[in-house]
mmCIF file of C-alpha atoms in Angstrom:
data_model
loop_
_atom_site.group_PDB
_atom_site.id
_atom_site.type_symbol
_atom_site.label_atom_id
_atom_site.label_comp_id
_atom_site.label_asym_id
_atom_site.label_seq_id
_atom_site.Cartn_x
_atom_site.Cartn_y
_atom_site.Cartn_z
ATOM 1 C CA UNK T 1 141.542 185.158 62.164
ATOM 2 C CA UNK T 2 141.627 181.801 63.980
ATOM 3 C CA UNK T 3 140.009 181.318 67.389
ATOM 4 C CA UNK T 4 143.410 180.879 69.093
ATOM 5 C CA UNK T 5 144.746 184.096 67.615
ATOM 6 C CA UNK T 6 141.633 185.979 68.707
ATOM 7 C CA UNK T 7 142.103 184.686 72.245
ATOM 8 C CA UNK T 8 145.772 185.739 72.211
ATOM 9 C CA UNK T 9 144.941 189.219 70.971
ATOM 10 C CA UNK T 10 142.248 189.624 73.637
ATOM 11 C CA UNK T 11 144.598 188.491 76.386
ATOM 12 C CA UNK T 12 147.276 190.954 75.240
ATOM 13 C CA UNK T 13 144.730 193.803 75.174
ATOM 14 C CA UNK T 14 143.498 193.003 78.680
ATOM 15 C CA UNK T 15 147.073 192.739 79.905
ATOM 16 C CA UNK T 16 148.016 196.113 78.440
ATOM 17 C CA UNK T 17 144.955 197.784 79.944
ATOM 18 C CA UNK T 18 145.770 196.293 83.331
ATOM 19 C CA UNK T 19 149.370 197.581 83.199
ATOM 20 C CA UNK T 20 148.238 201.140 82.457
ATOM 21 C CA UNK T 21 145.552 200.977 85.143
ATOM 22 C CA UNK T 22 147.925 199.639 87.789
ATOM 23 C CA UNK T 23 150.626 202.208 87.151
ATOM 24 C CA UNK T 24 148.129 205.033 87.531
ATOM 25 C CA UNK T 25 146.393 203.835 90.699
ATOM 26 C CA UNK T 26 147.274 204.378 94.324
ATOM 27 C CA UNK T 27 148.887 201.674 96.449
ATOM 28 C CA UNK T 28 147.419 199.950 99.480
ATOM 29 C CA UNK T 29 145.004 197.287 100.528
ATOM 30 C CA UNK T 30 142.016 199.426 99.555
ATOM 31 C CA UNK T 31 143.522 200.706 96.310
ATOM 32 C CA UNK T 32 141.799 200.307 92.985
ATOM 33 C CA UNK T 33 144.627 198.010 91.907
ATOM 34 C CA UNK T 34 143.367 195.265 94.191
ATOM 35 C CA UNK T 35 140.060 195.249 92.296
ATOM 36 C CA UNK T 36 141.706 194.454 88.978
ATOM 37 C CA UNK T 37 141.338 190.845 87.891
ATOM 38 C CA UNK T 38 143.726 190.590 84.927
ATOM 39 C CA UNK T 39 143.727 187.666 82.507
ATOM 40 C CA UNK T 40 147.488 187.221 82.807
ATOM 41 C CA UNK T 41 150.275 185.999 85.070
ATOM 42 C CA UNK T 42 149.495 186.476 88.776
ATOM 43 C CA UNK T 43 150.435 184.582 91.918
ATOM 44 C CA UNK T 44 150.275 185.035 95.710
ATOM 45 C CA UNK T 45 152.704 183.571 98.244
ATOM 46 C CA UNK T 46 152.404 184.595 101.875
ATOM 47 C CA UNK T 47 152.152 188.382 102.107
ATOM 48 C CA UNK T 48 153.442 188.950 98.570
ATOM 49 C CA UNK T 49 151.265 189.030 95.470
ATOM 50 C CA UNK T 50 152.655 189.490 91.945
ATOM 51 C CA UNK T 51 150.320 190.634 89.172
ATOM 52 C CA UNK T 52 150.676 191.480 85.491
ATOM 53 C CA UNK T 53 154.073 189.788 85.155
ATOM 54 C CA UNK T 54 155.257 190.244 81.575
ATOM 55 C CA UNK T 55 158.526 189.994 79.698
ATOM 56 C CA UNK T 56 158.747 192.814 77.145
ATOM 57 C CA UNK T 57 161.245 192.583 74.311
ATOM 58 C CA UNK T 58 162.515 195.010 71.680
ATOM 59 C CA UNK T 59 159.789 196.424 69.398
ATOM 60 C CA UNK T 60 161.492 195.151 66.220
ATOM 61 C CA UNK T 61 161.403 191.324 65.837
ATOM 62 C CA UNK T 62 164.853 189.805 66.227
ATOM 63 C CA UNK T 63 166.443 193.153 67.215
ATOM 64 C CA UNK T 64 169.400 192.878 69.577
ATOM 65 C CA UNK T 65 169.187 194.653 72.896
ATOM 66 C CA UNK T 66 167.817 194.297 76.412
ATOM 67 C CA UNK T 67 164.344 193.185 77.455
ATOM 68 C CA UNK T 68 162.530 194.020 80.684
ATOM 69 C CA UNK T 69 160.365 192.386 83.320
ATOM 70 C CA UNK T 70 157.206 194.371 84.011
ATOM 71 C CA UNK T 71 154.991 193.524 86.998
ATOM 72 C CA UNK T 72 153.142 194.954 89.994
ATOM 73 C CA UNK T 73 154.290 193.732 93.408
ATOM 74 C CA UNK T 74 151.876 193.875 96.363
ATOM 75 C CA UNK T 75 152.833 193.505 100.020
ATOM 76 C CA UNK T 76 149.837 192.675 102.166
ATOM 77 C CA UNK T 77 151.954 192.230 105.321
ATOM 78 C CA UNK T 78 152.787 194.570 108.192
ATOM 79 C CA UNK T 79 156.509 194.779 107.416
ATOM 80 C CA UNK T 80 158.258 196.089 104.333
ATOM 81 C CA UNK T 81 160.142 193.718 102.063
ATOM 82 C CA UNK T 82 162.843 194.179 99.473
ATOM 83 C CA UNK T 83 162.930 192.581 96.053
ATOM 84 C CA UNK T 84 166.377 190.948 96.089
ATOM 85 C CA UNK T 85 166.565 189.205 92.722
ATOM 86 C CA UNK T 86 164.644 188.251 89.599
ATOM 87 C CA UNK T 87 165.768 185.203 87.639
ATOM 88 C CA UNK T 88 164.593 183.282 84.608
ATOM 89 C CA UNK T 89 165.074 179.655 85.703
ATOM 90 C CA UNK T 90 166.645 177.480 83.054
ATOM 91 C CA UNK T 91 168.461 180.386 81.395
ATOM 92 C CA UNK T 92 171.680 182.275 82.031
ATOM 93 C CA UNK T 93 169.844 185.619 81.940
ATOM 94 C CA UNK T 94 171.062 188.386 84.213
ATOM 95 C CA UNK T 95 168.367 190.774 85.456
ATOM 96 C CA UNK T 96 169.500 194.179 86.715
ATOM 97 C CA UNK T 97 167.230 195.735 89.345
ATOM 98 C CA UNK T 98 167.074 199.505 89.827
ATOM 99 C CA UNK T 99 164.888 201.351 92.329
ATOM 100 C CA UNK T 100 162.680 204.208 91.176
ATOM 101 C CA UNK T 101 165.122 206.723 92.609
ATOM 102 C CA UNK T 102 168.008 205.196 90.689
ATOM 103 C CA UNK T 103 169.810 203.701 93.707
ATOM 104 C CA UNK T 104 169.193 201.435 96.656
ATOM 105 C CA UNK T 105 167.034 198.356 96.945
ATOM 106 C CA UNK T 106 163.547 198.018 95.474
ATOM 107 C CA UNK T 107 161.396 198.164 98.605
ATOM 108 C CA UNK T 108 157.770 197.062 98.698
ATOM 109 C CA UNK T 109 156.205 198.928 101.662
ATOM 110 C CA UNK T 110 153.886 197.224 104.123
ATOM 111 C CA UNK T 111 150.350 197.414 102.802
ATOM 112 C CA UNK T 112 151.614 198.960 99.550
ATOM 113 C CA UNK T 113 152.816 198.072 96.078
ATOM 114 C CA UNK T 114 155.587 198.748 93.591
ATOM 115 C CA UNK T 115 155.356 198.817 89.774
ATOM 116 C CA UNK T 116 158.249 197.483 87.702
ATOM 117 C CA UNK T 117 158.566 199.121 84.278
ATOM 118 C CA UNK T 118 157.432 202.416 82.881
ATOM 119 C CA UNK T 119 158.676 205.960 83.329
ATOM 120 C CA UNK T 120 159.425 206.938 86.912
ATOM 121 C CA UNK T 121 159.071 203.370 88.237
ATOM 122 C CA UNK T 122 161.545 200.759 89.379
ATOM 123 C CA UNK T 123 163.063 198.673 86.597
ATOM 124 C CA UNK T 124 164.179 195.100 85.959
ATOM 125 C CA UNK T 125 166.312 194.895 82.834
ATOM 126 C CA UNK T 126 167.287 191.602 81.165
ATOM 127 C CA UNK T 127 170.619 192.580 79.691
ATOM 128 C CA UNK T 128 170.615 189.736 77.145
ATOM 129 C CA UNK T 129 167.175 190.299 75.660
ATOM 130 C CA UNK T 130 167.170 187.055 73.674
ATOM 131 C CA UNK T 131 167.052 185.125 76.980
ATOM 132 C CA UNK T 132 163.514 186.390 77.503
ATOM 133 C CA UNK T 133 162.300 183.973 74.839
ATOM 134 C CA UNK T 134 160.323 184.343 71.626
ATOM 135 C CA UNK T 135 157.393 186.714 71.406
ATOM 136 C CA UNK T 136 154.160 184.892 72.047
ATOM 137 C CA UNK T 137 155.808 182.286 74.255
ATOM 138 C CA UNK T 138 155.668 181.823 78.044
ATOM 139 C CA UNK T 139 158.733 182.131 80.288
ATOM 140 C CA UNK T 140 159.093 181.201 83.969
ATOM 141 C CA UNK T 141 160.068 184.160 86.166
ATOM 142 C CA UNK T 142 161.171 183.886 89.829
ATOM 143 C CA UNK T 143 161.006 186.893 92.162
ATOM 144 C CA UNK T 144 162.932 186.565 95.435
ATOM 145 C CA UNK T 145 161.863 188.738 98.390
ATOM 146 C CA UNK T 146 163.695 189.390 101.656
ATOM 147 C CA UNK T 147 161.098 187.691 103.901
ATOM 148 C CA UNK T 148 158.757 185.683 101.660
ATOM 149 C CA UNK T 149 161.535 184.150 99.577
ATOM 150 C CA UNK T 150 160.889 182.955 96.018
ATOM 151 C CA UNK T 151 157.634 183.712 94.230
ATOM 152 C CA UNK T 152 157.608 182.126 90.762
ATOM 153 C CA UNK T 153 155.120 182.171 87.895
ATOM 154 C CA UNK T 154 154.922 181.892 84.115
ATOM 155 C CA UNK T 155 154.758 185.174 82.196
ATOM 156 C CA UNK T 156 153.883 186.120 78.626
ATOM 157 C CA UNK T 157 156.627 187.377 76.297
ATOM 158 C CA UNK T 158 155.495 190.333 74.176
ATOM 159 C CA UNK T 159 157.211 193.043 72.054
ATOM 160 C CA UNK T 160 157.311 196.669 73.166
ATOM 161 C CA UNK T 161 154.627 197.802 70.730
ATOM 162 C CA UNK T 162 151.178 199.359 71.046
ATOM 163 C CA UNK T 163 150.127 199.437 74.723
ATOM 164 C CA UNK T 164 153.421 197.909 75.871
ATOM 165 C CA UNK T 165 155.640 200.626 74.364
ATOM 166 C CA UNK T 166 155.842 202.762 77.528
ATOM 167 C CA UNK T 167 156.667 199.726 79.712
ATOM 168 C CA UNK T 168 159.268 198.183 77.399
ATOM 169 C CA UNK T 169 163.039 198.543 77.072
ATOM 170 C CA UNK T 170 164.761 201.448 75.411
ATOM 171 C CA UNK T 171 164.654 200.714 71.644
ATOM 172 C CA UNK T 172 168.080 199.983 70.193
ATOM 173 C CA UNK T 173 169.227 201.927 67.180
ATOM 174 C CA UNK T 174 169.365 200.049 63.889
ATOM 175 C CA UNK T 175 172.424 199.431 61.793
ATOM 176 C CA UNK T 176 174.668 202.428 61.446
ATOM 177 C CA UNK T 177 174.377 204.097 58.078
ATOM 178 C CA UNK T 178 177.735 204.382 56.325
ATOM 179 C CA UNK T 179 179.036 207.914 55.846
ATOM 180 C CA UNK T 180 179.137 208.682 52.119
ATOM 181 C CA UNK T 181 182.626 208.994 50.670
ATOM 182 C CA UNK T 182 183.539 212.491 49.541
ATOM 183 C CA UNK T 183 183.765 212.854 45.745
ATOM 184 C CA UNK T 184 187.128 214.078 44.519
ATOM 185 C CA UNK T 185 187.032 217.450 42.704
ATOM 186 C CA UNK T 186 188.143 216.958 39.073
ATOM 187 C CA UNK T 187 191.431 218.614 38.102
ATOM 188 C CA UNK T 188 191.182 221.951 36.260
ATOM 189 C CA UNK T 189 191.599 221.498 32.471
ATOM 190 C CA UNK T 190 194.174 223.792 30.893
ATOM 191 C CA UNK T 191 192.792 226.215 28.253
ATOM 192 C CA UNK T 192 194.316 225.411 24.831
ATOM 193 C CA UNK T 193 196.221 228.278 23.185
ATOM 194 C CA UNK T 194 194.362 230.320 20.557
ATOM 195 C CA UNK T 195 195.522 229.446 17.069
ATOM 196 C CA UNK T 196 197.500 232.230 15.425
ATOM 197 C CA UNK T 197 197.987 234.223 18.608
ATOM 198 C CA UNK T 198 201.772 233.940 18.240
ATOM 199 C CA UNK T 199 201.866 235.404 14.731
ATOM 200 C CA UNK T 200 199.664 238.382 15.696
ATOM 201 C CA UNK T 201 202.015 239.212 18.535
ATOM 202 C CA UNK T 202 204.950 239.165 16.088
ATOM 203 C CA UNK T 203 203.149 241.570 13.717
ATOM 204 C CA UNK T 204 202.575 244.021 16.550
ATOM 205 C CA UNK T 205 206.251 244.023 17.411
ATOM 206 C CA UNK T 206 207.224 244.613 13.765
ATOM 207 C CA UNK T 207 204.901 247.628 13.520
ATOM 208 C CA UNK T 208 206.416 249.151 16.640
ATOM 209 C CA UNK T 209 209.901 248.756 15.246
ATOM 210 C CA UNK T 210 208.892 250.583 11.990
ATOM 211 C CA UNK T 211 207.728 253.568 13.963
#
């Protein structure tokens, strides 16, 4: 394995470990999450800090379907903020935001954090998954908050495999298998008449007439 590939594999492993750790930890300025120093996309603007930003695509290479933005959003301020939009500058991608409860805005509480991606968390779905870019590439992602405004950074693009499976999009079903055509039942073949049956019947009738 080349040195660059080894570095890429190590970075992906550290990123996956950080995602799992962050989703399991408590929120707040003294939370364990603030002690994590991931080797991946992170940026701080004003009171907002974004860590572990990742674009996760379908598990099968080239498969059609949505992708997702996974990240942890910290609010170190004294007032809550809402995540208003996520965009991928330079693309026409549309990112649908959904709060953990399924409705309302994604709110990052004062002194707390919110995880995007994973079961039970808020979600950010890129409806046209191909807009996320090719696996292994880097894509610019811009988060817009109600008070801080835009917070942008470059994020890795990875497939929803291995450690990223639980944070990725819902896998899309493959090509539909054609329903097999029913085989027609062959027509019943008529039984050929027994040779000589007619003459035997005539003999029986003649005997009856003699009696």
